[in-house]
Tab-separated table of C-alpha atoms and ligand atoms in Angstrom:
chain	number	residue	atom	x	y	z
A	1	UNK	CA	-1.141	-24.187	5.091
A	2	UNK	CA	1.932	-25.305	3.166
A	3	UNK	CA	5.467	-24.645	4.301
A	4	UNK	CA	6.693	-21.411	2.753
A	5	UNK	CA	9.501	-23.223	0.913
A	6	UNK	CA	6.969	-25.247	-1.071
A	7	UNK	CA	5.443	-22.058	-2.442
A	8	UNK	CA	8.716	-20.468	-3.542
A	9	UNK	CA	9.861	-20.707	-7.160
A	10	UNK	CA	12.647	-23.261	-7.692
A	11	UNK	CA	14.999	-20.756	-9.324
A	12	UNK	CA	14.596	-18.389	-6.367
A	13	UNK	CA	15.305	-21.195	-3.895
A	14	UNK	CA	18.497	-21.998	-5.785
A	15	UNK	CA	19.440	-18.371	-6.383
A	16	UNK	CA	22.851	-17.318	-5.145
A	17	UNK	CA	22.213	-13.667	-4.352
A	18	UNK	CA	24.706	-10.876	-4.921
A	19	UNK	CA	26.945	-10.377	-1.918
A	20	UNK	CA	27.732	-6.698	-1.826
A	21	UNK	CA	31.086	-5.720	-0.387
A	22	UNK	CA	29.351	-4.016	2.529
A	23	UNK	CA	26.986	-6.864	3.395
A	24	UNK	CA	29.935	-9.155	4.174
A	25	UNK	CA	31.444	-6.892	6.826
A	26	UNK	CA	29.201	-5.424	9.486
A	27	UNK	CA	31.724	-2.739	10.487
A	28	UNK	CA	30.399	0.800	10.866
A	29	UNK	CA	33.774	2.472	10.886
A	30	UNK	CA	37.040	1.658	9.185
A	31	UNK	CA	39.040	2.251	6.043
A	32	UNK	CA	36.672	1.198	3.287
A	33	UNK	CA	38.500	0.344	0.093
A	34	UNK	CA	36.179	-2.442	-0.918
A	35	UNK	CA	33.397	-0.919	-3.014
A	36	UNK	CA	35.090	1.392	-5.541
A	37	UNK	CA	33.460	4.398	-3.931
A	38	UNK	CA	34.565	8.006	-4.224
A	39	UNK	CA	36.010	8.979	-0.824
A	40	UNK	CA	35.683	12.766	-1.350
A	41	UNK	CA	31.900	13.024	-1.296
A	42	UNK	CA	29.556	12.916	1.659
A	43	UNK	CA	27.160	10.763	-0.356
A	44	UNK	CA	30.044	8.869	-1.926
A	45	UNK	CA	29.296	5.760	0.130
A	46	UNK	CA	26.766	3.053	-0.652
A	47	UNK	CA	23.888	2.784	1.820
A	48	UNK	CA	23.514	0.010	4.383
A	49	UNK	CA	21.968	-2.794	2.269
A	50	UNK	CA	19.883	-3.980	5.223
A	51	UNK	CA	18.943	-0.523	6.595
A	52	UNK	CA	19.700	-1.572	10.183
A	53	UNK	CA	19.326	1.853	11.783
A	54	UNK	CA	16.030	2.595	10.045
A	55	UNK	CA	14.708	-0.850	10.971
A	56	UNK	CA	15.594	-0.226	14.632
A	57	UNK	CA	13.584	2.997	14.509
A	58	UNK	CA	10.614	1.307	12.830
A	59	UNK	CA	10.877	-1.548	15.316
A	60	UNK	CA	10.435	0.819	18.256
A	61	UNK	CA	7.667	2.894	16.639
A	62	UNK	CA	5.678	-0.145	15.512
A	63	UNK	CA	6.496	-2.478	18.409
A	64	UNK	CA	7.735	-5.307	16.226
A	65	UNK	CA	11.099	-7.107	16.103
A	66	UNK	CA	13.511	-5.812	13.459
A	67	UNK	CA	13.881	-9.458	12.392
A	68	UNK	CA	10.312	-9.261	11.085
A	69	UNK	CA	10.807	-6.103	9.002
A	70	UNK	CA	11.688	-5.835	5.319
A	71	UNK	CA	11.979	-2.446	3.611
A	72	UNK	CA	11.363	-1.645	-0.023
A	73	UNK	CA	11.639	1.350	-2.335
A	74	UNK	CA	7.962	2.050	-1.680
A	75	UNK	CA	5.586	-0.820	-0.952
A	76	UNK	CA	5.215	-1.084	-4.711
A	77	UNK	CA	8.689	-2.620	-4.872
A	78	UNK	CA	7.681	-5.209	-2.271
A	79	UNK	CA	4.548	-6.129	-4.258
A	80	UNK	CA	6.765	-6.818	-7.273
A	81	UNK	CA	9.284	-8.837	-5.222
A	82	UNK	CA	6.550	-10.998	-3.680
A	83	UNK	CA	5.141	-11.847	-7.111
A	84	UNK	CA	8.618	-12.695	-8.365
A	85	UNK	CA	9.360	-14.952	-5.380
A	86	UNK	CA	6.136	-16.948	-5.452
A	87	UNK	CA	4.818	-16.941	-9.031
A	88	UNK	CA	6.336	-18.779	-11.990
A	89	UNK	CA	5.753	-16.560	-15.064
A	90	UNK	CA	3.279	-17.985	-17.549
A	91	UNK	CA	2.080	-20.540	-15.031
A	92	UNK	CA	1.121	-19.206	-11.599
A	93	UNK	CA	-1.517	-16.608	-10.695
A	94	UNK	CA	-2.358	-14.003	-8.121
A	95	UNK	CA	-5.813	-13.155	-6.750
A	96	UNK	CA	-7.132	-9.651	-6.125
A	97	UNK	CA	-10.445	-8.359	-4.815
A	98	UNK	CA	-11.768	-5.584	-6.995
A	99	UNK	CA	-12.259	-2.689	-7.082
A	100	UNK	CA	-8.843	-2.288	-5.501
A	101	UNK	CA	-5.334	-0.863	-5.898
A	102	UNK	CA	-4.190	-1.195	-9.500
A	103	UNK	CA	-0.532	-2.025	-8.953
A	104	UNK	CA	-1.087	-5.677	-7.969
A	105	UNK	CA	-2.292	-6.467	-11.472
A	106	UNK	CA	0.267	-4.228	-13.173
A	107	UNK	CA	3.147	-6.035	-11.479
A	108	UNK	CA	1.533	-9.404	-12.200
A	109	UNK	CA	1.232	-8.395	-15.881
A	110	UNK	CA	4.859	-7.270	-15.991
A	111	UNK	CA	5.859	-10.661	-14.598
A	112	UNK	CA	3.562	-12.513	-17.020
A	113	UNK	CA	1.483	-13.773	-14.111
A	114	UNK	CA	-2.293	-13.983	-14.511
A	115	UNK	CA	-4.562	-12.038	-12.140
A	116	UNK	CA	-7.786	-13.644	-10.953
A	117	UNK	CA	-9.968	-10.640	-10.114
A	118	UNK	CA	-12.721	-11.511	-7.664
A	119	UNK	CA	-15.379	-8.838	-7.212
A	120	UNK	CA	-16.028	-7.566	-3.716
A	121	UNK	CA	-19.625	-8.128	-2.617
A	122	UNK	CA	-22.110	-5.803	-0.942
A	123	UNK	CA	-20.561	-2.947	1.051
A	124	UNK	CA	-17.309	-3.846	-0.715
A	125	UNK	CA	-16.867	-6.882	1.524
A	126	UNK	CA	-15.192	-10.171	0.763
A	127	UNK	CA	-17.594	-12.953	-0.201
A	128	UNK	CA	-15.611	-16.129	0.426
A	129	UNK	CA	-18.433	-18.506	-0.392
A	130	UNK	CA	-18.233	-17.204	-3.971
A	131	UNK	CA	-14.576	-18.210	-4.338
A	132	UNK	CA	-14.403	-21.709	-2.833
A	133	UNK	CA	-12.776	-23.091	-5.988
A	134	UNK	CA	-10.144	-20.378	-6.180
A	135	UNK	CA	-9.128	-20.996	-2.566
A	136	UNK	CA	-7.871	-24.457	-3.421
A	137	UNK	CA	-6.405	-23.558	-6.835
A	138	UNK	CA	-2.743	-24.514	-6.459
A	139	UNK	CA	-1.707	-22.104	-9.190
A	140	UNK	CA	-2.944	-19.072	-7.251
A	141	UNK	CA	0.097	-18.334	-5.144
A	142	UNK	CA	-0.596	-14.909	-3.677
A	143	UNK	CA	-3.813	-13.139	-2.645
A	144	UNK	CA	-3.628	-9.343	-2.310
A	145	UNK	CA	-6.112	-7.874	0.110
A	146	UNK	CA	-6.244	-4.161	0.823
A	147	UNK	CA	-7.767	-2.887	4.105
A	148	UNK	CA	-8.726	-0.064	4.380
A	149	UNK	CA	-9.299	-0.634	0.699
A	150	UNK	CA	-8.270	1.769	-2.042
A	151	UNK	CA	-10.426	3.242	-3.682
A	152	UNK	CA	-13.461	2.264	-1.580
A	153	UNK	CA	-12.106	3.401	1.806
A	154	UNK	CA	-13.652	0.633	3.899
A	155	UNK	CA	-12.094	-1.991	6.161
A	156	UNK	CA	-12.513	-5.635	5.226
A	157	UNK	CA	-14.336	-7.526	7.995
A	158	UNK	CA	-12.056	-9.388	10.404
A	159	UNK	CA	-13.851	-12.686	10.214
A	160	UNK	CA	-13.520	-13.000	6.426
A	161	UNK	CA	-9.805	-12.253	6.636
A	162	UNK	CA	-9.372	-14.979	9.257
A	163	UNK	CA	-11.269	-17.328	6.936
A	164	UNK	CA	-9.019	-16.416	4.021
A	165	UNK	CA	-5.869	-16.923	6.103
A	166	UNK	CA	-7.081	-20.330	7.249
A	167	UNK	CA	-8.477	-21.636	3.987
A	168	UNK	CA	-6.175	-20.278	1.303
A	169	UNK	CA	-3.108	-22.370	0.488
A	170	UNK	CA	-0.965	-19.483	-0.725
A	171	UNK	CA	0.463	-16.246	0.643
A	172	UNK	CA	-1.972	-13.605	1.931
A	173	UNK	CA	-0.720	-10.040	1.529
A	174	UNK	CA	-2.596	-7.522	3.690
A	175	UNK	CA	-1.932	-4.095	2.235
A	176	UNK	CA	-2.386	-1.605	5.077
A	177	UNK	CA	-1.252	1.569	3.301
A	178	UNK	CA	-4.094	3.479	5.035
A	179	UNK	CA	-4.168	1.723	8.411
A	180	UNK	CA	-3.005	4.808	10.349
A	181	UNK	CA	-6.177	6.659	9.358
A	182	UNK	CA	-8.323	3.859	10.718
A	183	UNK	CA	-9.334	2.867	14.224
A	184	UNK	CA	-8.704	-0.783	13.434
A	185	UNK	CA	-5.542	-2.503	14.701
A	186	UNK	CA	-2.902	-3.689	12.240
A	187	UNK	CA	-2.703	-7.337	11.211
A	188	UNK	CA	1.010	-7.313	11.956
A	189	UNK	CA	0.347	-8.768	15.412
A	190	UNK	CA	-0.862	-11.932	13.646
A	191	UNK	CA	2.302	-12.752	11.693
A	192	UNK	CA	3.482	-15.334	14.208
A	193	UNK	CA	0.159	-17.108	14.097
A	194	UNK	CA	-0.121	-17.193	10.292
A	195	UNK	CA	3.126	-18.077	8.490
A	196	UNK	CA	1.490	-17.213	5.138
A	197	UNK	CA	0.693	-13.621	6.167
A	198	UNK	CA	2.612	-10.604	4.867
A	199	UNK	CA	1.492	-7.167	6.114
A	200	UNK	CA	2.426	-4.146	3.981
A	201	UNK	CA	2.568	-0.590	5.255
A	202	UNK	CA	4.137	2.540	3.823
A	203	UNK	CA	5.585	5.879	4.822
A	204	UNK	CA	3.840	7.422	1.795
A	205	UNK	CA	0.464	8.242	3.334
A	206	UNK	CA	0.014	9.100	7.034
A	207	UNK	CA	3.769	9.644	7.500
A	208	UNK	CA	3.749	12.120	4.634
A	209	UNK	CA	6.789	10.750	2.823
A	210	UNK	CA	5.490	9.684	-0.597
A	211	UNK	CA	8.496	11.435	-2.153
A	212	UNK	CA	10.919	9.420	-0.061
A	213	UNK	CA	9.759	5.988	-1.314
A	214	UNK	CA	9.769	3.657	1.672
A	215	UNK	CA	7.457	0.680	2.092
A	216	UNK	CA	7.489	-1.857	4.902
A	217	UNK	CA	6.680	-5.554	5.000
A	218	UNK	CA	6.064	-7.262	8.333
A	219	UNK	CA	6.293	-11.025	8.132
A	220	UNK	CA	8.115	-14.125	9.393
A	221	UNK	CA	11.839	-14.651	8.952
A	222	UNK	CA	11.427	-17.284	6.210
A	223	UNK	CA	9.723	-14.820	3.854
A	224	UNK	CA	12.069	-12.001	4.937
A	225	UNK	CA	15.012	-14.189	3.901
A	226	UNK	CA	13.591	-14.617	0.391
A	227	UNK	CA	12.800	-10.903	0.067
A	228	UNK	CA	16.388	-10.078	1.005
A	229	UNK	CA	17.619	-12.615	-1.517
A	230	UNK	CA	15.849	-11.030	-4.494
A	231	UNK	CA	15.944	-7.320	-3.666
A	232	UNK	CA	18.390	-4.958	-5.382
A	233	UNK	CA	21.385	-4.785	-3.010
A	234	UNK	CA	21.119	-1.058	-2.268
A	235	UNK	CA	17.387	-0.495	-2.706
A	236	UNK	CA	17.035	2.403	-0.237
A	237	UNK	CA	19.262	5.439	-0.697
A	238	UNK	CA	21.198	7.141	2.121
A	239	UNK	CA	19.094	10.371	2.027
A	240	UNK	CA	15.869	8.364	1.983
A	241	UNK	CA	16.857	6.354	5.035
A	242	UNK	CA	17.878	9.535	6.840
A	243	UNK	CA	14.637	11.359	6.042
A	244	UNK	CA	12.606	8.387	7.194
A	245	UNK	CA	14.414	8.142	10.541
A	246	UNK	CA	13.857	11.856	11.146
A	247	UNK	CA	10.154	11.633	10.385
A	248	UNK	CA	9.648	8.507	12.477
A	249	UNK	CA	11.317	10.142	15.458
A	250	UNK	CA	8.886	13.048	15.319
A	251	UNK	CA	5.728	11.381	16.562
A	252	UNK	CA	4.219	14.681	17.717
A	253	UNK	CA	4.204	15.983	14.154
A	254	UNK	CA	2.789	12.660	13.014
A	255	UNK	CA	-0.191	12.656	15.370
A	256	UNK	CA	-0.994	16.355	14.897
A	257	UNK	CA	-0.899	15.949	11.152
A	258	UNK	CA	-2.980	12.791	11.312
A	259	UNK	CA	-5.587	14.507	13.471
A	260	UNK	CA	-5.930	17.443	11.082
A	261	UNK	CA	-6.493	15.073	8.173
A	262	UNK	CA	-9.131	13.155	10.128
A	263	UNK	CA	-10.888	16.383	11.149
A	264	UNK	CA	-10.817	17.661	7.581
A	265	UNK	CA	-12.221	14.341	6.382
A	266	UNK	CA	-15.301	14.903	8.560
A	267	UNK	CA	-15.683	18.526	7.473
A	268	UNK	CA	-15.355	17.669	3.798
A	269	UNK	CA	-17.812	14.803	4.084
A	270	UNK	CA	-20.472	17.067	5.635
A	271	UNK	CA	-19.976	19.766	3.021
A	272	UNK	CA	-20.085	17.323	0.133
A	273	UNK	CA	-23.393	15.910	1.337
A	274	UNK	CA	-24.997	19.349	1.025
A	275	UNK	CA	-24.338	19.506	-2.709
A	276	UNK	CA	-26.968	18.615	-5.321
A	277	UNK	CA	-24.605	16.771	-7.590
A	278	UNK	CA	-23.361	14.539	-4.760
A	279	UNK	CA	-25.382	11.336	-4.551
A	280	UNK	CA	-23.365	9.430	-1.968
A	281	UNK	CA	-20.251	9.794	0.166
A	282	UNK	CA	-18.944	6.377	1.152
A	283	UNK	CA	-17.746	5.917	4.750
A	284	UNK	CA	-13.954	6.196	4.836
A	285	UNK	CA	-11.222	4.798	7.067
A	286	UNK	CA	-8.576	6.408	4.883
A	287	UNK	CA	-7.315	9.858	3.816
A	288	UNK	CA	-9.691	10.064	0.876
A	289	UNK	CA	-13.408	9.990	0.195
A	290	UNK	CA	-15.113	7.975	-2.499
A	291	UNK	CA	-17.957	10.122	-3.767
A	292	UNK	CA	-20.773	9.246	-6.140
A	293	UNK	CA	-21.876	12.171	-8.310
A	294	UNK	CA	-24.628	12.794	-10.753
A	295	UNK	CA	-22.603	12.559	-13.978
A	296	UNK	CA	-19.178	12.108	-12.392
A	297	UNK	CA	-17.226	12.451	-15.617
A	298	UNK	CA	-18.620	15.905	-16.239
A	299	UNK	CA	-17.812	16.936	-12.665
A	300	UNK	CA	-14.326	15.486	-13.083
A	301	UNK	CA	-13.745	17.536	-16.229
A	302	UNK	CA	-15.061	20.753	-14.761
A	303	UNK	CA	-12.872	20.344	-11.687
A	304	UNK	CA	-9.922	19.616	-13.895
A	305	UNK	CA	-10.612	22.776	-15.951
A	306	UNK	CA	-10.525	24.707	-12.685
A	307	UNK	CA	-7.135	23.187	-11.858
A	308	UNK	CA	-8.440	20.744	-9.274
A	309	UNK	CA	-7.307	17.190	-9.879
A	310	UNK	CA	-9.175	14.270	-8.338
A	311	UNK	CA	-9.122	10.606	-9.287
A	312	UNK	CA	-11.775	9.417	-11.687
A	313	UNK	CA	-12.830	5.923	-10.606
A	314	UNK	CA	-16.063	5.724	-12.619
A	315	UNK	CA	-14.770	2.867	-14.733
A	316	UNK	CA	-14.488	0.780	-11.545
A	317	UNK	CA	-17.419	2.117	-9.518
A	318	UNK	CA	-20.324	3.761	-11.264
A	319	UNK	CA	-20.100	7.595	-11.265
A	320	UNK	CA	-17.497	7.755	-8.531
A	321	UNK	CA	-14.563	10.071	-7.968
A	322	UNK	CA	-11.925	9.503	-5.307
A	323	UNK	CA	-10.962	12.705	-3.541
A	324	UNK	CA	-7.874	12.951	-1.306
A	325	UNK	CA	-8.211	15.038	1.851
A	326	UNK	CA	-6.172	18.194	1.304
A	327	UNK	CA	-5.397	21.203	3.479
A	328	UNK	CA	-8.377	23.253	4.733
A	329	UNK	CA	-7.583	25.754	1.976
A	330	UNK	CA	-7.498	23.126	-0.771
A	331	UNK	CA	-10.682	21.502	0.472
A	332	UNK	CA	-12.413	24.877	0.491
A	333	UNK	CA	-11.370	25.499	-3.117
A	334	UNK	CA	-12.805	22.126	-4.034
A	335	UNK	CA	-16.113	22.788	-2.286
A	336	UNK	CA	-16.410	26.265	-3.821
A	337	UNK	CA	-15.859	24.887	-7.282
A	338	UNK	CA	-18.403	22.113	-6.690
A	339	UNK	CA	-20.918	24.723	-5.497
A	340	UNK	CA	-20.298	26.692	-8.670
A	341	UNK	CA	-20.888	23.531	-10.748
A	342	UNK	CA	-24.121	22.921	-8.812
A	343	UNK	CA	-25.392	26.454	-9.550
A	344	UNK	CA	-24.349	26.412	-13.166
A	345	UNK	CA	-26.544	23.364	-13.740
A	346	UNK	CA	-29.571	24.951	-12.106
A	347	UNK	CA	-29.167	28.001	-14.356
A	348	UNK	CA	-29.075	25.786	-17.429
A	349	UNK	CA	-32.246	23.995	-16.420
A	350	UNK	CA	-34.188	27.106	-15.491
B	1	PLP	C1	-0.582	4.495	-1.873
B	1	PLP	C2	-0.657	3.016	-1.786
B	1	PLP	C3	0.494	2.248	-1.599
B	1	PLP	C4	1.794	2.952	-1.413
B	1	PLP	O1	2.753	2.616	-2.257
B	1	PLP	P1	4.225	3.195	-2.015
B	1	PLP	O2	4.954	2.498	-3.106
B	1	PLP	O3	4.665	2.748	-0.653
B	1	PLP	O4	4.181	4.677	-2.145
B	1	PLP	C5	0.376	0.882	-1.472
B	1	PLP	N1	-0.824	0.282	-1.517
B	1	PLP	C6	-1.943	1.001	-1.670
B	1	PLP	C7	-3.246	0.316	-1.662
B	1	PLP	C8	-1.885	2.380	-1.828
B	1	PLP	O5	-3.014	3.073	-2.015
């Protein structure tokens, strides 16, 4: 594994980042006449650029040093920053393992960085023997791995991730947006062992704060330094930081909510399997189910006509829809509509 500095773009290494007025003085209280703020408004002040209080809270909830935490405006922002730090536009590449989350490629495209899409093998697992050449391709700077994977819902096997971390010369990003729904431990405990590892988590899924836009990166201080260098100075707003602290301090709500989603996932899975149009429900370690239907597009349209919106993934995985776990009421509406679709077909064929 190369030293991190060797992987970073030259212009980013040389970059003199913006020093906001507030990042130079660490004072919490005082007479602040340094940032051209409006003193008459409660929200008239710029937020803490380094989100120290929120990081302390995350540090205690996650059991990781605040020195190893970087926060973004959603993990999507961090994906973009990582590509910008490590990939020279028009020259370097990223690697993804498809079918997977679409934003890796979108941000690579925006940055004029090519995406090498490697297909996942059987059971949506990583087949490293198939990508020996890519592993030593110097131009591939970042590999994005998602576990539990979106939209397939499965975990990627430990051993293949260890192999990737050991044999790939670039940065390995482990996107753990759904890790709280899984029994598997987070990879964040491995960041000291693998200097090329960046673990992403988010408050958007199990923590229920998609509207608040907060993503977390756990990694070593060298990469954190570069992320801080390129981020917008005030990337997390004051209300967002406040909301996040409140939610993180309410772990009772978190675990109750998590348990209901997991229970509903089981219920929904059993009910789906009873339906004629359902061909397969893939095992899930996340808050959604990937379901194979007989003629998925037709099912998708009929659900949509009934005001039920699911995610059509048939272009990625044959005849599959991805269904988020809703409230018991929402899930019941879904099942009732699917039953109606089942019956309608049998009438047509009679
Ligand atoms: C939902 C999701 C995210 C979350 O992105 P945010 O910007 O934090 O809301 C990240 N990665 C994957 C794979 C996701 O499914």
